[in-house]
């Protein structure tokens, strides 16, 4: 995105929140983020839990949220309930399967714009076996060209070469508030830490 963000009115949903009172339990990760754009896990909900003494990202903090779907080669506004048109949904269902359509926006990293410095709490516990599988990348919906993927718990303590499975990458970039990476060869031996979990990566697949 370039230029100022205009005509975006954040709406705070007073009824919707998720299990962030579980912080400290297995599968819950807190990702510090700063004001501005972040590429981060898109499968968790922002919360509106009581913030007294507990700082976290909420719906009202997010001015914009976009996801890139490789099959169409474009970004979608994920703040709306149905980002895909009916025709696009039918195409995905016929070309892939119902599960792909169902998880199309849960399997990828989103660009979000936060209005302040805070912490984004992510629950990877719902599908713990999947997110801790060393074949994680091979099981994602990756396509020829560019894909945006969440750094899952399975990455911690491992290198990209250990995590890539059967995937063949030309380029790999990690977003930490700035781009880190380049060719696959430059990133292949980098070991991921616990602090990377929840952040987004961009891959160019052969």
Coordinates of N, CA, C and O in Angstrom, one line a residue, residues 21-121:
X21 N -7.3 -15.4 27.5 CA -7.0 -15.6 28.9 C -6.2 -16.9 29.1 O -5.8 -17.3 30.2
X22 N -5.9 -17.6 28.0 CA -5.1 -18.8 28.0 C -3.6 -18.5 27.9 O -2.8 -19.5 27.7
X23 N -3.2 -17.3 27.8 CA -1.8 -16.9 27.6 C -1.0 -17.6 28.7 O -1.3 -17.6 29.9
X24 N 0.1 -18.2 28.2 CA 1.0 -19.0 29.1 C 0.8 -20.5 28.9 O 1.6 -21.3 29.3
X25 N -0.3 -20.9 28.3 CA -0.6 -22.3 28.0 C 0.1 -22.6 26.7 O 0.5 -21.8 25.9
X26 N 0.3 -23.9 26.4 CA 1.0 -24.4 25.2 C 0.2 -23.9 24.0 O -1.0 -24.0 24.0
X27 N 0.9 -23.5 23.0 CA 0.2 -23.1 21.7 C -0.1 -21.6 21.6 O -0.5 -21.2 20.6
X28 N 0.0 -20.8 22.7 CA -0.3 -19.4 22.7 C 1.0 -18.6 22.6 O 1.9 -18.8 23.4
X29 N 1.1 -17.8 21.5 CA 2.3 -17.0 21.3 C 1.9 -15.5 21.3 O 0.9 -15.1 20.7
X30 N 2.7 -14.7 21.9 CA 2.6 -13.3 21.8 C 3.6 -12.6 20.9 O 4.8 -12.8 21.1
X31 N 3.1 -11.9 19.9 CA 4.0 -11.3 18.9 C 4.0 -9.8 19.1 O 3.0 -9.2 18.8
X32 N 5.1 -9.2 19.5 CA 5.2 -7.7 19.6 C 5.1 -7.1 18.2 O 5.8 -7.5 17.3
X33 N 4.2 -6.1 18.1 CA 4.2 -5.4 16.8 C 4.2 -3.9 17.1 O 3.9 -3.5 18.2
X34 N 4.6 -3.2 16.0 CA 4.7 -1.7 16.2 C 3.7 -1.1 15.3 O 3.1 -1.7 14.4
X35 N 3.4 0.2 15.5 CA 2.5 0.9 14.7 C 2.9 0.9 13.2 O 4.1 1.1 12.9
X36 N 2.0 0.5 12.3 CA 2.3 0.4 10.9 C 1.9 -0.9 10.4 O 1.1 -1.7 11.0
X37 N 2.5 -1.3 9.2 CA 2.2 -2.5 8.5 C 2.9 -3.7 9.1 O 4.1 -3.6 9.4
X38 N 2.3 -4.8 9.2 CA 2.9 -6.1 9.7 C 2.4 -7.2 8.8 O 1.1 -7.3 8.6
X39 N 3.3 -8.1 8.5 CA 2.9 -9.4 7.8 C 2.9 -10.4 8.9 O 3.9 -10.8 9.5
X40 N 1.7 -11.0 9.2 CA 1.5 -11.8 10.4 C 0.4 -12.8 10.2 O -0.4 -12.8 9.3
X41 N 0.4 -13.8 11.1 CA -0.6 -14.9 11.0 C -2.0 -14.4 10.9 O -2.4 -13.6 11.6
X42 N -2.7 -14.9 9.9 CA -4.1 -14.5 9.6 C -5.2 -15.3 10.2 O -6.3 -15.0 10.0
X43 N -4.8 -16.4 10.8 CA -5.8 -17.4 11.3 C -6.5 -17.1 12.6 O -7.5 -17.7 13.0
X44 N -5.9 -16.2 13.4 CA -6.4 -15.8 14.7 C -7.3 -14.6 14.6 O -7.2 -13.8 13.7
X45 N -8.2 -14.5 15.6 CA -9.1 -13.3 15.7 C -8.4 -12.3 16.5 O -7.8 -12.6 17.5
X46 N -8.6 -11.0 16.2 CA -8.3 -9.9 17.1 C -9.3 -10.0 18.2 O -10.4 -10.4 18.0
X47 N -8.9 -9.4 19.3 CA -9.8 -9.6 20.5 C -10.3 -8.3 21.0 O -9.8 -7.2 20.7
X48 N -11.3 -8.5 21.9 CA -11.8 -7.3 22.7 C -12.0 -7.8 24.1 O -12.9 -7.4 24.8
X49 N -11.1 -8.6 24.6 CA -11.1 -9.0 26.0 C -10.8 -7.8 26.8 O -10.2 -6.8 26.4
X50 N -11.3 -7.8 28.1 CA -11.0 -6.7 29.0 C -9.5 -6.4 29.0 O -8.7 -7.2 29.3
X51 N -9.2 -5.2 28.6 CA -7.8 -4.8 28.5 C -7.1 -4.2 29.7 O -6.0 -3.8 29.7
X52 N -7.8 -4.2 30.8 CA -7.3 -3.6 32.1 C -6.0 -4.4 32.5 O -6.1 -5.5 32.9
X53 N -4.9 -3.7 32.4 CA -3.6 -4.3 32.7 C -3.2 -5.4 31.8 O -2.2 -6.1 32.1
X54 N -3.8 -5.5 30.6 CA -3.5 -6.5 29.7 C -3.5 -5.9 28.3 O -4.6 -5.8 27.7
X55 N -2.4 -5.6 27.7 CA -2.3 -4.9 26.4 C -2.3 -5.9 25.3 O -1.4 -6.8 25.3
X56 N -3.2 -5.8 24.3 CA -3.2 -6.7 23.2 C -3.9 -6.1 22.0 O -4.6 -5.1 22.1
X57 N -3.6 -6.6 20.8 CA -4.3 -6.1 19.6 C -5.7 -6.4 19.6 O -6.2 -7.6 19.9
X58 N -6.5 -5.4 19.3 CA -8.0 -5.6 19.2 C -8.5 -5.2 17.8 O -7.8 -4.6 17.0
X59 N -9.8 -5.4 17.5 CA -10.3 -5.0 16.3 C -10.2 -3.5 16.0 O -9.9 -3.1 14.9
X60 N -10.3 -2.7 17.0 CA -10.2 -1.3 16.9 C -8.9 -0.8 16.6 O -8.7 0.3 16.2
X61 N -7.8 -1.7 16.8 CA -6.5 -1.3 16.5 C -6.1 -1.5 15.0 O -5.1 -1.0 14.5
X62 N -6.9 -2.3 14.3 CA -6.6 -2.7 12.9 C -7.3 -1.8 11.9 O -8.5 -2.0 11.7
X63 N -6.6 -0.9 11.2 CA -7.2 -0.1 10.2 C -7.4 -0.8 8.9 O -8.3 -0.4 8.1
X64 N -6.6 -1.7 8.6 CA -6.7 -2.4 7.3 C -6.1 -3.8 7.4 O -5.2 -4.1 8.3
X65 N -6.6 -4.8 6.7 CA -6.2 -6.1 6.7 C -6.4 -6.7 5.3 O -7.4 -6.7 4.7
X66 N -5.2 -7.2 4.7 CA -5.3 -7.7 3.3 C -4.6 -9.1 3.3 O -3.5 -9.3 3.9
X67 N -5.1 -9.9 2.4 CA -4.4 -11.2 2.2 C -4.2 -11.4 0.7 O -5.1 -11.0 -0.1
X68 N -3.1 -12.1 0.3 CA -2.8 -12.3 -1.1 C -3.1 -13.8 -1.4 O -2.6 -14.7 -0.8
X69 N -4.0 -13.9 -2.4 CA -4.3 -15.3 -2.8 C -3.6 -15.6 -4.2 O -3.9 -15.0 -5.2
X70 N -2.7 -16.5 -4.1 CA -1.9 -16.8 -5.3 C -2.7 -17.3 -6.5 O -2.3 -16.9 -7.6
X71 N -3.7 -18.1 -6.4 CA -4.5 -18.5 -7.6 C -5.0 -17.3 -8.4 O -5.2 -17.5 -9.7
X72 N -5.3 -16.2 -7.8 CA -5.8 -15.0 -8.5 C -4.8 -13.9 -8.7 O -5.0 -13.0 -9.4
X73 N -3.7 -14.1 -8.0 CA -2.6 -13.1 -8.1 C -3.0 -11.7 -7.6 O -2.5 -10.7 -8.2
X74 N -3.8 -11.6 -6.6 CA -4.2 -10.3 -6.1 C -4.5 -10.3 -4.6 O -4.7 -11.4 -4.0
X75 N -4.6 -9.1 -4.0 CA -4.9 -9.0 -2.6 C -6.4 -8.8 -2.4 O -7.2 -8.3 -3.2
X76 N -6.9 -9.3 -1.2 CA -8.3 -9.2 -0.8 C -8.4 -8.5 0.5 O -7.6 -8.8 1.4
X77 N -9.4 -7.7 0.6 CA -9.7 -7.1 1.9 C -10.4 -8.1 2.9 O -11.5 -8.5 2.7
X78 N -9.6 -8.5 3.9 CA -10.2 -9.5 4.8 C -11.0 -8.9 5.9 O -11.5 -9.7 6.8
X79 N -11.3 -7.6 5.9 CA -12.1 -7.0 6.9 C -13.6 -7.3 6.5 O -14.5 -7.1 7.4
X80 N -13.9 -7.7 5.3 CA -15.3 -7.9 4.9 C -15.6 -9.4 5.1 O -14.7 -10.3 5.1
X81 N -16.8 -9.7 5.3 CA -17.2 -11.1 5.6 C -17.0 -12.1 4.5 O -16.7 -13.3 4.7
X82 N -17.1 -11.7 3.2 CA -16.9 -12.5 2.1 C -16.0 -11.9 1.1 O -16.5 -11.2 0.1
X83 N -14.7 -12.0 1.2 CA -13.8 -11.3 0.3 C -13.8 -11.8 -1.1 O -13.6 -11.0 -2.0
X84 N -14.2 -13.1 -1.3 CA -14.2 -13.6 -2.7 C -15.6 -13.5 -3.3 O -16.6 -13.5 -2.6
X85 N -15.6 -13.2 -4.6 CA -16.9 -13.2 -5.3 C -17.4 -14.6 -5.5 O -16.6 -15.6 -5.3
X86 N -18.7 -14.8 -5.8 CA -19.2 -16.1 -6.0 C -18.5 -16.9 -7.1 O -18.3 -18.1 -7.0
X87 N -18.2 -16.2 -8.1 CA -17.4 -16.8 -9.3 C -16.1 -17.3 -8.8 O -15.6 -18.4 -9.2
X88 N -15.4 -16.5 -8.0 CA -14.1 -17.0 -7.5 C -14.2 -18.2 -6.5 O -13.4 -19.1 -6.6
X89 N -15.2 -18.2 -5.7 CA -15.4 -19.3 -4.8 C -15.7 -20.6 -5.6 O -15.2 -21.7 -5.3
X90 N -16.5 -20.5 -6.7 CA -16.8 -21.6 -7.5 C -15.5 -22.1 -8.2 O -15.3 -23.3 -8.4
X91 N -14.7 -21.2 -8.7 CA -13.4 -21.6 -9.3 C -12.5 -22.4 -8.4 O -12.0 -23.4 -8.7
X92 N -12.4 -21.9 -7.2 CA -11.5 -22.6 -6.2 C -12.1 -24.0 -5.8 O -11.4 -24.9 -5.7
X93 N -13.4 -24.0 -5.7 CA -14.0 -25.3 -5.3 C -13.9 -26.3 -6.4 O -13.6 -27.5 -6.2
X94 N -14.1 -25.9 -7.7 CA -14.0 -26.8 -8.8 C -12.5 -27.2 -9.1 O -12.3 -28.4 -9.4
X95 N -11.6 -26.3 -8.9 CA -10.2 -26.6 -9.2 C -9.5 -27.3 -8.1 O -8.6 -28.1 -8.3
X96 N -9.9 -27.0 -6.8 CA -9.2 -27.6 -5.7 C -10.2 -28.5 -4.9 O -10.6 -29.5 -5.4
X97 N -10.7 -28.0 -3.8 CA -11.7 -28.8 -3.0 C -12.3 -27.8 -2.0 O -11.9 -26.7 -1.8
X98 N -13.3 -28.4 -1.3 CA -14.0 -27.5 -0.3 C -13.1 -27.1 0.8 O -13.3 -25.9 1.3
X99 N -12.2 -27.9 1.2 CA -11.3 -27.5 2.3 C -10.4 -26.4 1.9 O -10.1 -25.5 2.8
X100 N -10.0 -26.3 0.7 CA -9.2 -25.2 0.2 C -9.9 -23.9 0.4 O -9.4 -22.9 0.9
X101 N -11.2 -23.9 -0.1 CA -12.0 -22.7 0.0 C -12.2 -22.3 1.5 O -12.1 -21.2 1.9
X102 N -12.5 -23.3 2.3 CA -12.8 -23.1 3.7 C -11.6 -22.5 4.5 O -11.7 -21.6 5.3
X103 N -10.4 -23.0 4.1 CA -9.2 -22.5 4.8 C -8.3 -21.6 4.0 O -7.2 -21.3 4.4
X104 N -8.9 -21.1 2.9 CA -8.1 -20.2 2.0 C -7.4 -19.0 2.8 O -6.3 -18.6 2.5
X105 N -8.2 -18.4 3.7 CA -7.6 -17.3 4.4 C -7.1 -17.6 5.8 O -6.7 -16.7 6.5
X106 N -7.1 -18.9 6.2 CA -6.6 -19.3 7.5 C -5.2 -19.9 7.3 O -4.4 -20.0 8.3
X107 N -4.8 -20.2 6.1 CA -3.5 -20.8 5.9 C -2.4 -19.9 5.5 O -1.3 -20.3 5.3
X108 N -2.7 -18.6 5.5 CA -1.7 -17.6 5.0 C -1.5 -16.5 5.9 O -2.3 -16.3 6.9
X109 N -0.4 -15.7 5.7 CA -0.2 -14.5 6.5 C -0.9 -13.3 5.9 O -1.0 -13.3 4.7
X110 N -1.3 -12.4 6.7 CA -2.0 -11.2 6.3 C -1.1 -10.0 6.5 O -0.3 -10.0 7.4
X111 N -1.4 -9.0 5.6 CA -0.9 -7.7 5.9 C -1.9 -7.0 6.8 O -3.1 -6.9 6.4
X112 N -1.5 -6.5 8.0 CA -2.4 -5.7 8.8 C -1.8 -4.4 9.1 O -0.5 -4.3 9.2
X113 N -2.6 -3.3 9.3 CA -2.1 -2.0 9.7 C -2.5 -1.8 11.1 O -3.7 -1.6 11.4
X114 N -1.6 -1.7 12.1 CA -1.9 -1.5 13.5 C -1.7 0.0 13.8 O -0.7 0.6 13.4
X115 N -2.7 0.6 14.5 CA -2.6 2.0 14.8 C -1.6 2.3 16.0 O -1.4 3.5 16.3
X116 N -1.1 1.3 16.7 CA -0.3 1.5 17.8 C 0.6 0.3 18.1 O 0.5 -0.8 17.5
X117 N 1.6 0.5 18.9 CA 2.5 -0.6 19.4 C 1.7 -1.4 20.4 O 1.1 -0.9 21.3
X118 N 1.7 -2.7 20.2 CA 1.0 -3.6 21.1 C 1.5 -5.0 20.9 O 2.6 -5.3 20.3
X119 N 0.8 -6.0 21.4 CA 1.1 -7.4 21.2 C -0.1 -8.2 20.6 O -1.2 -8.0 21.0
X120 N 0.2 -9.0 19.6 CA -0.8 -9.8 18.9 C -0.7 -11.2 19.5 O 0.4 -11.9 19.3
X121 N -1.7 -11.7 20.2 CA -1.7 -13.0 20.7 C -2.3 -14.0 19.8 O -3.4 -13.8 19.3

